[in-house]
């Protein structure tokens, strides 16, 4: 199979990539076209939204005027209601569906609703259908959201056929689900506070097996954690400075046990905030001045 390039931000893409197929007049060469909405760079189609598909043969394309064939993409099922038995005037339960699943953000995209008469053996009888859109549904309960359910076959055979019933929208409500990016754009600041464990469970800092061991060749586990998390979080903090504390150590000069002390090098410092880089350096120096406590 072949795949076209991705066309960004358009509802009517004009693909450039073409595919050369060998045509055999004596054979029926079936073709299938799948259309996806691509949101990421992943080549895995399961990561993208399936919009629809179309089937035809190569002969149909060649035999069409100008070798151009136009078909409507098939619809994708996005929701099924519960079954209401023995009732000619059913009222279905309300349900929630993401706008992305319903119309992928296209408020004017056609939404088709099929109505069936349920049968136990699975051979459900088609009653009729109607179409609407997100924009129409968003009007809520009104005269605009009363739909005639039509059966195309009956409409074509019976001159006096009007409809197979009506469906009325009883309620419609949009609830916004804000993303992380929405909060950041709205001015949200992330506060990141660091607390480092100095208890003896980390091992002797002078031994390579200790989580506090300062190797000349690589960062220890605490330093790597500070770097990995801090360098991400700092982009969402205005001053890029974070409170840093330690716990579980005997502090100089009197050797008292403390379970909450600032990681600073001088006692009269008014702030305990540091950047990611300085926090790592202070932690290194702190290891040299405190004694661990057996936890």
Coordinates of C-alpha atoms in Angstrom, one line a residue:
X1 CA 0.0 0.0 0.0
X2 CA 1.0 3.6 -0.3
X3 CA 0.7 6.7 1.9
X4 CA 0.5 10.3 1.0
X5 CA 2.3 13.1 2.7
X6 CA 0.6 15.0 5.5
X7 CA -1.1 18.3 4.7
X8 CA -1.3 20.6 7.7
X9 CA -4.3 22.7 8.8
X10 CA -6.7 22.2 5.9
X11 CA -10.1 20.6 5.5
X12 CA -9.5 20.2 1.7
X13 CA -6.0 18.8 1.2
X14 CA -4.5 18.6 -2.3
X15 CA -2.0 15.7 -2.1
X16 CA 1.1 15.9 -4.2
X17 CA 2.4 12.3 -3.9
X18 CA 1.0 10.1 -6.6
X19 CA 1.0 6.3 -6.9
X20 CA 1.6 4.3 -10.1
X21 CA -0.4 1.1 -10.4
X22 CA -0.4 -1.5 -13.1
X23 CA -3.8 -1.8 -14.7
X24 CA -5.0 -5.2 -15.8
X25 CA -8.2 -5.0 -17.8
X26 CA -9.2 -8.6 -17.3
X27 CA -8.9 -8.3 -13.5
X28 CA -11.0 -6.7 -10.8
X29 CA -8.5 -4.6 -8.9
X30 CA -10.0 -3.5 -5.6
X31 CA -8.8 -0.4 -3.9
X32 CA -9.4 1.0 -0.4
X33 CA -8.7 4.6 0.7
X34 CA -8.4 5.3 4.4
X35 CA -8.3 8.9 5.6
X36 CA -6.8 10.0 9.0
X37 CA -6.4 13.2 10.9
X38 CA -2.8 13.4 11.9
X39 CA -1.9 15.2 15.1
X40 CA 1.6 13.8 15.8
X41 CA 4.7 12.7 13.9
X42 CA 4.1 9.1 14.7
X43 CA 3.9 6.8 11.6
X44 CA 1.6 4.4 13.6
X45 CA -1.9 5.0 12.3
X46 CA -3.5 3.8 15.5
X47 CA -2.1 7.0 17.1
X48 CA -4.3 9.1 14.8
X49 CA -8.0 9.8 14.3
X50 CA -9.7 7.6 11.7
X51 CA -12.0 9.9 9.6
X52 CA -13.4 7.3 7.1
X53 CA -12.7 5.1 4.2
X54 CA -13.8 4.5 0.6
X55 CA -13.8 1.4 -1.6
X56 CA -13.7 1.2 -5.4
X57 CA -11.9 -0.5 -8.2
X58 CA -9.1 0.7 -10.4
X59 CA -11.4 0.2 -13.3
X60 CA -14.0 2.6 -11.9
X61 CA -11.4 5.3 -11.6
X62 CA -10.1 4.8 -15.2
X63 CA -13.7 4.6 -16.5
X64 CA -14.8 7.9 -14.8
X65 CA -14.8 11.2 -16.7
X66 CA -11.3 12.6 -16.6
X67 CA -10.2 9.5 -14.5
X68 CA -11.6 11.3 -11.4
X69 CA -13.9 9.4 -9.1
X70 CA -15.7 11.2 -6.2
X71 CA -17.2 9.2 -3.3
X72 CA -18.4 10.0 0.2
X73 CA -16.3 8.6 3.0
X74 CA -18.1 6.0 5.1
X75 CA -19.2 7.1 8.6
X76 CA -17.4 5.9 11.7
X77 CA -19.5 4.8 14.7
X78 CA -18.8 7.0 17.6
X79 CA -21.6 6.1 20.0
X80 CA -24.4 3.6 20.5
X81 CA -27.3 4.2 22.9
X82 CA -28.8 1.6 25.2
X83 CA -31.7 -0.5 23.9
X84 CA -35.2 0.4 25.1
X85 CA -37.6 -2.5 24.7
X86 CA -41.3 -2.6 24.0
X87 CA -41.7 1.2 23.7
X88 CA -42.7 3.2 20.6
X89 CA -41.7 6.4 22.3
X90 CA -38.3 5.7 23.8
X91 CA -36.4 8.3 25.8
X92 CA -32.7 7.4 25.8
X93 CA -30.3 8.2 28.6
X94 CA -28.1 11.2 28.2
X95 CA -24.5 10.4 27.4
X96 CA -21.1 12.2 27.2
X97 CA -18.9 12.1 24.2
X98 CA -15.7 14.1 23.4
X99 CA -16.1 16.7 20.7
X100 CA -13.0 15.2 19.1
X101 CA -14.7 11.8 18.8
X102 CA -17.9 13.3 17.5
X103 CA -16.6 15.7 14.8
X104 CA -12.8 16.2 15.5
X105 CA -13.4 19.9 16.1
X106 CA -15.2 20.5 12.8
X107 CA -18.4 22.0 14.0
X108 CA -20.1 21.7 10.6
X109 CA -19.1 18.1 9.9
X110 CA -22.1 15.9 9.1
X111 CA -23.2 13.7 12.0
X112 CA -25.5 10.8 11.0
X113 CA -27.9 9.1 13.4
X114 CA -29.3 5.7 12.5
X115 CA -32.3 4.3 14.3
X116 CA -33.0 0.5 14.5
X117 CA -35.7 -1.8 15.9
X118 CA -33.8 -4.2 18.1
X119 CA -34.1 -7.9 17.5
X120 CA -32.8 -10.6 19.9
X121 CA -31.2 -12.6 17.1
X122 CA -29.1 -9.6 16.0
X123 CA -30.9 -8.9 12.7
X124 CA -32.0 -5.4 13.8
X125 CA -34.5 -3.7 11.5
X126 CA -33.4 -0.3 10.1
X127 CA -36.1 2.3 10.9
X128 CA -34.5 5.4 9.4
X129 CA -31.8 8.0 9.7
X130 CA -31.2 11.7 10.0
X131 CA -28.2 14.0 9.9
X132 CA -27.2 17.0 12.0
X133 CA -23.9 18.7 13.1
X134 CA -22.3 19.8 16.3
X135 CA -23.3 23.4 15.4
X136 CA -26.9 22.5 15.1
X137 CA -26.9 20.3 18.2
X138 CA -25.3 23.2 20.2
X139 CA -28.6 25.1 19.9
X140 CA -30.0 22.8 22.5
X141 CA -33.6 21.9 22.9
X142 CA -35.5 23.9 20.3
X143 CA -37.6 23.6 17.1
X144 CA -34.3 23.3 15.2
X145 CA -33.4 20.1 16.9
X146 CA -36.5 18.0 16.1
X147 CA -35.4 15.6 13.3
X148 CA -37.5 13.5 10.9
X149 CA -36.3 9.9 10.8
X150 CA -36.3 8.9 7.1
X151 CA -35.9 5.5 5.5
X152 CA -34.5 6.1 2.0
X153 CA -35.9 2.9 0.6
X154 CA -39.4 3.6 1.8
X155 CA -39.2 7.1 0.6
X156 CA -38.3 5.9 -2.9
X157 CA -41.1 3.3 -3.1
X158 CA -44.0 5.0 -1.4
X159 CA -45.3 8.4 -2.7
X160 CA -47.3 9.0 0.5
X161 CA -44.4 8.2 2.8
X162 CA -43.6 11.1 5.1
X163 CA -41.2 9.8 7.7
X164 CA -40.7 6.9 10.2
X165 CA -41.0 9.1 13.2
X166 CA -39.1 12.0 14.8
X167 CA -36.3 12.3 17.2
X168 CA -36.2 15.3 19.6
X169 CA -33.0 16.6 21.3
X170 CA -33.9 17.1 25.0
X171 CA -30.6 18.5 26.3
X172 CA -27.1 19.6 25.1
X173 CA -24.3 20.9 27.3
X174 CA -20.7 21.6 26.5
X175 CA -18.2 21.1 29.4
X176 CA -14.7 22.3 28.8
X177 CA -11.8 20.1 29.9
X178 CA -8.8 22.3 30.3
X179 CA -5.4 21.0 29.4
X180 CA -2.0 21.6 31.1
X181 CA -1.2 24.1 28.3
X182 CA -4.4 26.0 29.0
X183 CA -3.4 26.5 32.6
X184 CA 0.1 27.6 31.7
X185 CA -1.2 30.1 29.1
X186 CA -3.6 31.4 31.8
X187 CA -0.6 32.3 34.0
X188 CA -0.3 29.3 36.3
X189 CA 3.0 29.0 38.0
X190 CA 4.4 25.7 39.3
X191 CA 6.0 25.7 42.7
X192 CA 8.8 23.1 43.0
X193 CA 10.2 22.3 46.4
X194 CA 13.1 19.9 46.9
X195 CA 13.6 17.7 50.0
X196 CA 16.7 15.5 50.0
X197 CA 17.0 12.4 52.2
X198 CA 20.2 12.5 54.3
X199 CA 19.4 9.4 56.5
X200 CA 21.7 6.5 56.8
X201 CA 19.5 4.4 54.5
X202 CA 21.4 6.0 51.7
X203 CA 24.6 4.4 52.7
X204 CA 28.0 5.9 53.6
X205 CA 28.6 8.9 51.2
X206 CA 32.2 8.0 50.8
X207 CA 31.3 4.6 49.3
X208 CA 30.3 4.2 45.7
X209 CA 27.3 2.2 46.7
X210 CA 25.8 5.2 48.5
X211 CA 23.1 7.3 46.8
X212 CA 25.0 10.4 48.0
X213 CA 28.4 9.3 46.6
X214 CA 30.0 12.0 44.5
X215 CA 31.7 10.3 41.6
X216 CA 34.1 12.4 39.5
X217 CA 32.7 10.7 36.4
X218 CA 28.9 10.9 36.8
X219 CA 26.1 12.3 38.8
X220 CA 24.5 10.3 41.6
X221 CA 20.9 9.3 41.8
X222 CA 19.8 12.5 43.7
X223 CA 21.6 14.8 41.3
X224 CA 20.2 13.1 38.3
X225 CA 16.7 13.4 39.7
X226 CA 17.2 17.1 40.4
X227 CA 18.4 17.6 36.9
X228 CA 15.7 15.6 35.2
X229 CA 12.8 17.1 37.1
X230 CA 14.1 20.6 37.8
X231 CA 15.1 21.4 34.2
X232 CA 11.6 20.7 33.1
X233 CA 9.8 22.4 35.9
X234 CA 11.9 25.6 35.8
X235 CA 10.4 26.6 32.5
X236 CA 7.1 27.1 34.2
X237 CA 8.4 29.2 37.1
X238 CA 9.0 32.9 36.7
X239 CA 12.2 33.2 38.8
X240 CA 13.4 29.7 38.2
X241 CA 14.4 29.4 41.9
X242 CA 13.1 26.7 44.2
X243 CA 13.1 26.0 47.9
X244 CA 15.5 23.3 48.8
X245 CA 15.7 21.4 52.2
X246 CA 17.3 18.3 53.7
X247 CA 16.1 16.0 56.4
X248 CA 17.6 13.2 58.5
X249 CA 21.0 14.6 59.4
X250 CA 23.1 15.8 62.4
X251 CA 24.0 19.5 61.7
X252 CA 27.1 21.3 62.8
X253 CA 28.3 22.7 65.0
X254 CA 26.4 21.0 67.8
X255 CA 25.4 17.8 65.9
X256 CA 21.7 18.1 66.6
X257 CA 19.4 15.9 64.6
X258 CA 17.3 17.9 62.1
X259 CA 14.5 16.7 59.8
X260 CA 14.0 20.0 58.1
X261 CA 17.0 22.2 57.3
X262 CA 17.7 24.6 54.4
X263 CA 20.4 23.6 52.0
X264 CA 22.4 26.8 52.4
X265 CA 26.1 27.4 53.2
X266 CA 25.7 30.2 55.7
X267 CA 23.3 30.5 58.7
X268 CA 22.1 34.1 58.1
X269 CA 20.9 33.5 54.5
X270 CA 17.3 34.8 54.3
X271 CA 16.2 32.7 51.4
X272 CA 16.4 29.0 50.7
X273 CA 15.7 29.3 47.0
X274 CA 18.2 28.1 44.4
X275 CA 18.4 27.3 40.8
X276 CA 18.7 23.8 39.6
X277 CA 22.4 24.1 39.0
X278 CA 23.2 25.8 42.3
X279 CA 21.0 23.2 44.2
X280 CA 23.2 20.4 42.9
X281 CA 26.4 22.2 44.0
X282 CA 25.0 23.0 47.4
X283 CA 24.0 19.4 47.9
X284 CA 27.5 18.3 47.1
X285 CA 28.9 20.7 49.7
X286 CA 26.3 19.7 52.2
X287 CA 27.3 16.1 52.1
X288 CA 30.7 17.2 53.4
X289 CA 29.3 19.1 56.5
X290 CA 26.5 16.9 57.9
X291 CA 26.4 13.5 59.4
X292 CA 23.8 11.0 58.5
X293 CA 21.3 9.7 61.0
X294 CA 20.3 6.0 61.2
X295 CA 16.6 5.8 60.3

